[in-house]
Amino acid sequence: MSVTVYVPRDSSALAVGAEALAEAIQREAAQRGVDLRLARNGSRGLFWLEPLVEVATPAGRIAYGPVRAQDVPELFDAGFLAGGAHPTRLGPIEQIPYLQRQQRLTCARIGLIDPLDLDDYLAHGGYRGLHRALEHAPEEIVAAITASGLRGRGGAAFPAGIKWNTVREAPGNVKYVVANADEGDSGSFADRLIMEGDPFALIEGMTIAALAVGATQGYIYLRVEYPHAHATLERALATAYRAGYLGADVAGSGKRFDLEVRLGAGAYVCGEETALLESLEGKRGMVRSKPPLPALRGLFGQPTLVNNVLTLATVPYILAEGAEAYQQLGAGRSRGTLPIQLAGNIARPGLIEQPFGISLREILYDYGGGSATGRPLRAVQVGGPLGAYVPAAHFDLPLDYEVFAAQGAVLGHGSIVAFDDTVDMARMARHALAFCAAESCGKCTPCRLGSTRGVEVMDDVLAGRQVETKLALLRDLGETMRLGSLCALGGMTPYPVLSALEHFPEDFTAAAARSRLG
C-alpha cells in the first residue's frame, strides 16, 4: 500500500534544502523497496520549521521538521512513514499551536494540497465560488463582494465592491482584470505563498471578477524576482485551460475569459497600480496622474479592475460561503481575515491568518515567540518599507485599518518586521529615505528631489551638523512629500522617518553626539 509524503516545493522551503530532501526520500524509499508517493505541496508558512515534511497516516498527517537530507535514513529507521517517533517529529500538523490557533480562509489550502493538482483543488472546495457566481447576474456578484466588506489587501484598503462596481458600470466594449502580484515590500510573502501554494485560488478569483465586471482578458503582473511562482502559475494556467475553466467557454457557461502572466522588471514603483499599467503596456513604469481612475480608463485606455493577489484569492471563499460568513469576522470597518506576514528579528517567522482585531503583541509573542536574539523587542515596522515604526509601548494596538491610521501608521499588505533593542532607529529612518531615492520613478518633484535631499539632511543629522535646524527641516520636508507626491511611494516615505523621530528621538541625538565625540 502506497504511503504519501509531502515535501514543499515553494521558494521558502527550496531555499533551505527541500529539493535535496525530496530526492533523498525518493532514493531511500527505492533502496528499501517502499511504495511511496511523493507529493510536492506549498509551504504552510511555518518558516522556522522548513523543510517541513508531512506523512499521511490513518491518524492524519504527521509533521516532521525541520528535516535535512542527511536525516532521511534515520527517519526511515524510526518508522516515520507510520508516524514513528523521531527528534524532528512534531505530531499531527493541525495540532501545532501556530496553525491550530489560526482562522485560515484565504490561505486555507496552502500546504494542504498539491498546488498543481486540479483534482486536489476541487476536492478541497475549489471552483465552488465560480459555479455559484455563474448562477448570478454580474450586479449580484458585485453586491456580494460589497456586502462582505472586503477591502483591497494590497495596501490602500479601498472597498473592493466600490471598485468592482465602478468598472462594471463604466462604458467600454473591452475591459480588463489585472492582478497586482508585484509584491515588493520588505517582509511580505503572502502573495508568493498563494501563487506557489494555491495558484488556482487566484485564477478562480480573477475569473469571478471578470464575470462581475464584464472583462474578457486578464493579466497577472508578476515581479520578476519570483521565478518559482512564475513556473507554478504557467502550469496552473495551462491546466485550467485544458479543464475548461479558462478560454472561450468558462465552465460551460458560454462566457470567455483569457488569462496570462506578464513579468515586471524589478521596479518597486510598479506596485502602484497606474505605474503597473504603464509597464504592462510596454512603457517605462511611471505613475500616472489621476483622474482618470484606472477603473474608468486603465489598461490601453479601457476600464480596468486592478486588485492585489490576496484580494482576488479571497473572492472564491466569499462567493462559495456567502458574504455574511466573511463579513461577520473582523473589527470595525476592517472585515474578514488578514494574512499577516511575520519577519525580521523574530523567533518563529511565518504566515498567520486571523480576523482583524488581533493585537501586535499577540502576533509577536503568542505566534512569533519574541525576538530571535532573546533580547526585548523595541519596534516593528508594519506595512512594508514605507510603513511607520511602531514602538513597544503600542504593541497592544489591534490590527484595524482605522485604528492604525489614527496612530499615524498603516497596515499595508499585512507585513510585520520586528527589531530588538539594538536597532538604531535614526539609521533606519535614513534607510527609508535612501530606499525612496533609489526607487522613485522621478515623475514628481516632491518624491524625486525630496527623498534625495532627505538623505542629505539625515547625513547632516547623523554627523552632528546643526541637528535641531536639520530635524525641523526634515519634518517640513516630510510634510511636503506626504502632501505633494503623486503616489504612495513619495507620500508614505515620511511615515518611517516621522515615526522614528516621534518615538525614538534619543537615537537621533545619540547619533549626533557620537559623531561629535568621534
XYZ file of C-alpha atoms in Angstrom:
518
model
C 0.000 0.000 0.000
C 1.469 3.346 -1.074
C 2.300 5.974 1.553
C 2.043 9.667 0.650
C 4.784 12.001 1.878
C 4.503 15.772 1.427
C 7.582 17.938 0.861
C 7.055 21.637 -0.003
C 8.393 22.936 -3.279
C 7.830 26.669 -2.776
C 10.685 29.160 -2.598
C 10.970 29.319 1.191
C 11.363 25.545 1.505
C 13.635 25.233 -1.527
C 15.923 27.880 -0.052
C 16.683 25.612 2.911
C 17.141 22.330 1.073
C 13.693 20.946 0.232
C 14.741 19.716 -3.215
C 17.684 17.702 -1.884
C 15.398 16.373 0.850
C 12.760 15.227 -1.656
C 15.396 13.439 -3.711
C 16.824 11.778 -0.595
C 13.372 10.492 0.433
C 12.711 9.039 -3.013
C 16.155 7.461 -3.156
C 15.857 5.901 0.294
C 12.375 4.556 -0.465
C 13.636 2.944 -3.683
C 16.575 1.327 -1.884
C 14.250 -0.112 0.770
C 11.596 -1.218 -1.702
C 8.977 1.055 -0.164
C 5.960 2.036 -2.281
C 5.958 5.782 -1.701
C 4.134 8.655 -3.357
C 5.953 11.970 -3.012
C 3.589 14.961 -3.161
C 5.022 18.461 -3.516
C 2.777 20.846 -1.596
C 3.195 24.516 -0.758
C 4.668 25.819 2.457
C 2.336 26.011 5.473
C 4.136 29.240 6.338
C 5.895 27.916 9.459
C 9.254 29.071 8.209
C 11.348 28.152 11.231
C 10.330 24.512 10.672
C 11.181 24.315 6.964
C 11.693 21.966 5.290
C 8.523 20.611 6.902
C 7.715 17.026 5.925
C 4.226 15.554 6.362
C 3.268 11.881 6.201
C -0.303 10.791 5.520
C -1.275 8.170 8.128
C -4.617 6.685 9.267
C -4.376 9.127 12.207
C -3.955 12.114 9.885
C -0.945 13.940 8.529
C 2.036 13.754 10.885
C 4.607 16.545 10.633
C 8.386 16.391 10.964
C 10.620 19.428 10.854
C 12.941 20.917 10.153
C 14.238 17.906 8.240
C 17.546 17.753 6.365
C 18.554 15.325 3.629
C 21.031 13.645 5.984
C 18.174 12.866 8.408
C 16.337 10.677 5.908
C 17.881 7.208 6.611
C 17.344 7.737 10.328
C 13.720 8.778 9.703
C 13.050 5.589 7.768
C 14.660 3.553 10.543
C 12.377 5.281 13.048
C 9.289 4.304 11.059
C 8.300 7.837 10.129
C 6.124 6.526 7.282
C 3.778 5.271 10.010
C 4.201 8.388 12.169
C 7.029 6.923 14.275
C 8.936 8.796 16.976
C 11.938 10.914 15.971
C 13.536 14.101 17.358
C 12.031 16.060 14.430
C 8.512 14.677 14.962
C 6.018 17.483 15.627
C 2.850 15.388 15.767
C -0.392 15.944 13.839
C 0.061 19.033 11.675
C -3.319 20.512 12.646
C -2.349 20.395 16.332
C 0.758 22.566 16.013
C -0.302 25.622 18.076
C 0.947 28.110 15.463
C -1.546 26.618 12.977
C -4.235 25.435 15.371
C -4.995 28.941 16.671
C -5.369 30.453 13.204
C -8.528 31.004 11.191
C -7.419 30.459 7.626
C -9.885 31.362 4.888
C -7.847 32.912 2.063
C -4.897 30.640 2.843
C -6.866 27.541 3.885
C -5.452 25.256 1.197
C -1.818 26.415 1.316
C 0.319 23.462 2.377
C -2.702 21.177 2.386
C -2.917 20.459 -1.347
C -0.632 19.815 -4.278
C -0.843 23.268 -5.918
C -0.738 21.855 -9.449
C -3.290 19.087 -8.931
C -6.657 20.453 -10.077
C -8.483 17.427 -8.660
C -6.925 18.154 -5.261
C -8.078 21.767 -5.544
C -11.615 20.679 -6.446
C -11.693 18.163 -3.590
C -10.953 20.982 -1.137
C -13.696 23.357 -2.259
C -12.050 24.775 -5.348
C -14.248 26.364 -8.044
C -17.350 26.243 -5.833
C -17.216 30.041 -5.810
C -17.091 30.251 -9.611
C -20.030 27.885 -10.032
C -22.013 29.954 -7.531
C -21.057 33.129 -9.392
C -22.312 31.665 -12.667
C -25.744 31.328 -11.063
C -25.949 35.093 -10.501
C -26.034 38.269 -12.577
C -22.904 40.473 -12.552
C -24.518 43.064 -10.302
C -25.361 40.327 -7.777
C -21.741 39.163 -7.691
C -20.627 42.741 -7.058
C -23.282 43.088 -4.362
C -21.881 40.031 -2.572
C -18.352 41.454 -2.603
C -19.705 44.778 -1.316
C -21.725 43.143 1.452
C -18.731 41.080 2.579
C -16.817 44.249 3.483
C -13.746 43.047 1.585
C -11.148 45.799 1.189
C -8.066 45.794 -1.001
C -5.279 43.831 0.660
C -2.516 45.461 -1.361
C -2.169 48.411 0.998
C -4.731 51.060 0.091
C -7.600 49.135 1.775
C -10.128 50.592 -0.674
C -13.521 48.808 -0.564
C -13.380 46.152 -3.257
C -17.090 46.310 -4.036
C -16.959 50.006 -4.921
C -14.058 49.470 -7.307
C -15.743 46.449 -8.913
C -18.987 48.319 -9.408
C -17.201 51.296 -10.957
C -15.595 49.024 -13.556
C -18.857 47.161 -14.133
C -20.774 50.373 -14.829
C -18.021 52.006 -16.890
C -18.798 52.195 -20.625
C -16.485 50.154 -22.823
C -16.561 47.215 -25.191
C -13.294 45.876 -23.762
C -12.487 45.575 -20.062
C -9.578 44.037 -18.176
C -8.866 42.395 -14.833
C -5.306 42.745 -13.559
C -3.764 41.028 -10.539
C -1.082 43.112 -8.871
C 1.475 40.438 -7.990
C 4.388 42.860 -7.748
C 4.957 42.008 -4.082
C 7.985 44.199 -3.369
C 7.534 45.187 0.288
C 10.165 44.026 2.734
C 8.798 41.258 4.928
C 5.941 40.479 2.514
C 5.438 36.997 1.135
C 1.707 36.148 1.343
C 1.132 36.740 -2.385
C 4.008 34.411 -3.181
C 2.664 31.709 -0.873
C -0.712 31.903 -2.634
C 0.784 31.774 -6.116
C 3.172 28.943 -5.285
C 0.885 27.040 -2.922
C -2.669 27.617 -4.249
C -2.494 29.215 -7.708
C -5.982 28.102 -8.753
C -7.423 30.314 -5.994
C -6.029 33.370 -7.758
C -7.173 32.108 -11.159
C -10.672 31.395 -9.835
C -10.877 34.783 -8.100
C -9.864 36.608 -11.280
C -12.407 34.628 -13.308
C -15.196 35.579 -10.891
C -14.056 39.213 -11.041
C -14.157 39.100 -14.843
C -17.712 37.788 -14.799
C -18.695 40.546 -12.389
C -17.241 43.493 -14.309
C -17.635 42.210 -17.879
C -13.970 41.590 -18.673
C -12.765 39.006 -21.151
C -8.998 39.372 -20.682
C -6.883 39.246 -17.544
C -3.215 39.659 -16.667
C -1.184 38.643 -13.653
C 1.558 41.250 -13.305
C 4.259 39.270 -11.506
C 7.538 40.548 -10.124
C 10.471 39.070 -11.999
C 12.119 38.058 -8.717
C 9.526 35.242 -8.297
C 10.679 32.562 -10.795
C 9.087 29.678 -8.868
C 5.746 31.480 -8.693
C 6.037 32.167 -12.431
C 6.601 28.497 -13.249
C 3.753 27.377 -10.988
C 1.312 29.924 -12.419
C 2.117 28.989 -16.016
C 1.490 25.299 -15.320
C -1.716 26.061 -13.407
C -2.998 28.274 -16.232
C -2.351 25.529 -18.787
C -4.268 23.076 -16.602
C -7.177 25.498 -16.165
C -7.403 25.957 -19.944
C -7.386 22.187 -20.534
C -10.121 21.690 -17.945
C -12.311 24.414 -19.443
C -12.046 26.869 -16.565
C -10.405 29.440 -18.852
C -10.910 30.236 -22.513
C -13.942 30.638 -24.755
C -16.405 28.649 -22.632
C -15.640 29.091 -18.913
C -17.065 26.094 -17.021
C -19.594 25.542 -19.835
C -21.139 28.987 -19.332
C -20.561 30.264 -22.859
C -18.578 33.173 -21.389
C -14.991 33.924 -22.309
C -12.068 34.775 -20.078
C -8.418 34.552 -21.058
C -5.598 34.969 -18.572
C -1.851 35.479 -18.974
C 1.196 36.190 -16.808
C 3.349 39.239 -17.518
C 6.666 39.857 -15.758
C 7.771 43.175 -14.331
C 11.375 44.329 -14.491
C 12.152 44.925 -10.826
C 10.816 48.443 -10.217
C 9.271 48.872 -6.755
C 7.097 51.731 -8.002
C 5.249 49.293 -10.273
C 3.439 48.061 -7.204
C 1.417 51.284 -7.655
C -1.451 50.423 -9.971
C -1.001 53.129 -12.608
C 2.773 52.543 -12.870
C 1.949 48.847 -13.177
C -0.399 49.564 -16.079
C 2.243 51.675 -17.829
C 4.681 48.778 -17.514
C 2.050 46.299 -18.700
C 1.606 48.436 -21.818
C 5.332 48.141 -22.512
C 6.268 51.601 -21.285
C 8.582 52.800 -18.543
C 6.943 52.200 -15.157
C 5.939 55.708 -14.109
C 2.954 56.862 -12.098
C 0.019 58.351 -13.990
C -1.774 61.460 -12.833
C -5.303 60.792 -11.604
C -8.041 61.292 -12.690
C -8.916 59.410 -14.790
C -9.032 56.399 -12.487
C -7.907 53.037 -13.903
C -11.422 51.741 -13.219
C -12.630 54.125 -15.929
C -9.572 54.417 -18.144
C -6.861 51.943 -17.320
C -5.007 49.392 -19.432
C -4.853 50.581 -23.058
C -7.353 53.273 -22.105
C -10.080 50.772 -21.204
C -11.912 50.201 -17.869
C -9.632 48.045 -15.738
C -10.031 46.314 -12.398
C -6.701 46.152 -10.548
C -6.637 44.153 -7.324
C -3.951 42.582 -5.189
C -3.390 38.804 -5.222
C -4.759 38.344 -1.689
C -7.885 40.346 -2.532
C -8.640 38.219 -5.587
C -7.752 34.938 -3.842
C -10.309 35.758 -1.127
C -13.154 36.164 -3.623
C -13.822 32.401 -4.125
C -14.453 31.957 -0.389
C -16.928 34.846 -0.322
C -18.906 33.507 -3.288
C -18.810 29.927 -2.026
C -19.699 30.578 1.618
C -21.677 33.797 1.310
C -20.907 37.422 2.092
C -22.212 37.173 5.649
C -19.781 34.385 6.585
C -16.913 36.713 5.740
C -18.434 39.959 6.981
C -19.140 38.630 10.466
C -15.399 38.341 11.107
C -13.131 41.271 11.907
C -13.239 44.551 13.780
C -14.755 47.949 12.977
C -14.712 48.608 9.247
C -11.947 46.018 8.807
C -13.910 42.895 7.945
C -12.828 39.337 7.357
C -9.359 37.983 7.925
C -5.887 39.286 7.165
C -2.931 37.106 6.105
C -0.186 38.502 8.346
C 3.465 38.047 7.436
C 5.856 37.968 10.379
C 9.551 38.517 9.659
C 12.711 40.212 10.867
C 14.278 39.574 14.266
C 11.678 37.054 15.382
C 11.981 33.521 16.766
C 9.140 31.993 14.736
C 8.669 33.848 11.436
C 5.835 32.866 9.148
C 2.315 33.352 7.852
C -0.594 33.949 10.218
C -4.196 34.411 9.112
C -6.576 35.783 11.709
C -9.613 38.069 11.761
C -8.872 41.774 12.104
C -8.687 42.888 15.720
C -5.805 40.686 16.851
C -3.111 42.769 18.577
C 0.505 43.197 17.594
C 1.500 41.764 20.981
C -0.394 38.527 20.328
C 1.260 38.188 16.934
C 4.766 38.970 18.164
C 4.727 36.816 21.286
C 1.964 34.204 21.057
C 2.925 33.352 17.481
C 6.356 34.856 16.926
C 7.812 33.826 20.269
C 9.604 37.140 20.771
C 12.899 38.081 19.193
C 15.267 35.546 17.654
C 18.117 37.043 19.698
C 16.284 36.733 23.003
C 16.535 40.459 23.544
C 13.491 42.709 24.105
C 11.594 43.762 21.010
C 11.871 47.520 20.616
C 9.862 48.265 17.472
C 8.120 46.782 14.461
C 7.599 48.189 11.002
C 4.142 47.335 9.708
C 3.135 47.629 6.064
C 6.452 47.437 4.243
C 9.455 49.778 3.892
C 7.194 52.840 3.806
C 5.256 51.878 6.931
C 5.593 53.626 10.282
C 7.727 52.233 13.080
C 5.522 51.163 15.971
C 7.210 51.221 19.405
C 6.818 48.531 22.064
C 4.525 50.859 24.027
C 1.966 50.499 21.227
C 2.119 46.720 20.811
C -1.441 46.408 22.139
C -2.782 48.124 19.004
C -5.355 45.901 17.274
C -4.896 45.237 13.582
C -7.553 47.566 12.198
C -7.114 49.971 9.290
C -8.748 52.929 11.038
C -7.048 52.329 14.411
C -3.653 52.232 12.740
C -4.414 55.360 10.690
C -5.364 57.214 13.875
C -1.881 56.419 15.219
C -0.156 57.665 12.064
C 0.587 54.104 10.941
C -0.572 51.792 8.149
C -1.394 48.100 7.872
C -0.477 47.976 4.197
C -0.080 44.456 2.866
C -0.031 42.975 6.374
C 3.730 42.534 6.775
C 5.389 42.961 10.172
C 9.175 43.273 10.501
C 10.494 43.089 14.071
C 13.549 44.779 15.636
C 15.137 44.149 19.022
C 16.577 46.811 21.336
C 19.903 47.011 19.485
C 18.335 48.737 16.462
C 19.391 52.309 15.628
C 16.184 53.996 14.525
C 17.969 57.067 13.191
C 19.801 54.887 10.689
C 16.592 53.053 9.866
C 14.995 56.419 9.056
C 17.872 57.233 6.738
C 17.449 53.837 5.076
C 13.791 54.643 4.318
C 14.768 57.885 2.611
C 17.545 56.203 0.653
C 15.127 53.479 -0.457
C 12.711 56.083 -1.801
C 15.515 57.928 -3.579
C 16.576 54.686 -5.296
C 13.067 53.566 -6.240
C 11.388 56.858 -7.202
C 10.121 56.842 -10.782
C 11.131 60.503 -10.976
C 7.858 61.861 -12.297
C 7.000 64.193 -9.406
C 9.319 66.687 -7.752
C 8.420 66.030 -4.076
C 9.389 62.376 -4.354
C 12.287 62.689 -6.805
C 14.072 65.572 -5.086
C 12.586 65.290 -1.616
C 13.990 61.828 -0.973
C 17.456 62.807 -2.230
C 17.526 65.995 -0.156
C 16.151 63.989 2.766
C 19.147 61.637 2.694
C 21.472 64.650 2.700
C 19.656 66.198 5.664
C 19.784 62.893 7.556
C 23.506 62.654 6.904
C 23.921 66.115 8.435
C 21.948 64.995 11.498
C 23.978 61.817 11.887
C 27.162 63.861 11.542
C 26.019 66.266 14.278
C 25.756 69.308 12.000
C 23.050 71.814 13.056
C 20.974 68.974 14.454
C 17.917 70.912 15.660
C 17.729 73.002 12.496
C 18.117 69.950 10.283
C 15.494 67.946 12.192
C 12.999 70.791 11.760
C 13.847 70.834 8.054
C 13.369 67.071 7.899
C 9.876 67.380 9.372
C 8.941 70.103 6.871
C 10.331 68.041 4.012
C 8.291 65.057 5.191
C 5.066 67.069 5.122
C 5.846 68.317 1.620
C 6.427 64.780 0.368
C 3.331 63.447 2.127
C 1.001 66.090 0.717
C 2.602 66.772 -2.650
C 3.674 63.420 -4.083
C 1.724 61.824 -6.923
C 1.616 58.361 -5.374
C 2.168 56.463 -2.147
C 5.896 55.952 -2.738
C 6.688 59.582 -2.072
C 3.601 60.188 0.034
C 4.438 57.442 2.523
C 8.211 57.821 2.733
C 7.769 60.306 5.616
C 5.921 57.672 7.696
C 9.004 55.733 8.870
C 11.060 58.929 9.211
C 8.498 60.906 11.207
C 7.525 57.909 13.349
C 11.189 57.296 14.214
C 11.542 60.976 15.175
C 8.407 60.834 17.303
C 9.005 57.585 19.156
C 12.793 57.322 19.209
C 14.176 60.903 19.365
C 17.056 59.736 21.552
C 18.543 57.782 18.649
C 18.913 60.950 16.598
C 20.582 62.942 19.356
C 22.748 59.973 20.332
C 23.937 59.540 16.755
C 24.829 63.225 16.564
C 26.620 63.067 19.920
C 28.663 60.032 18.837
C 29.645 61.812 15.659
C 30.830 64.900 17.551
C 32.812 62.791 20.003
C 34.310 60.787 17.190
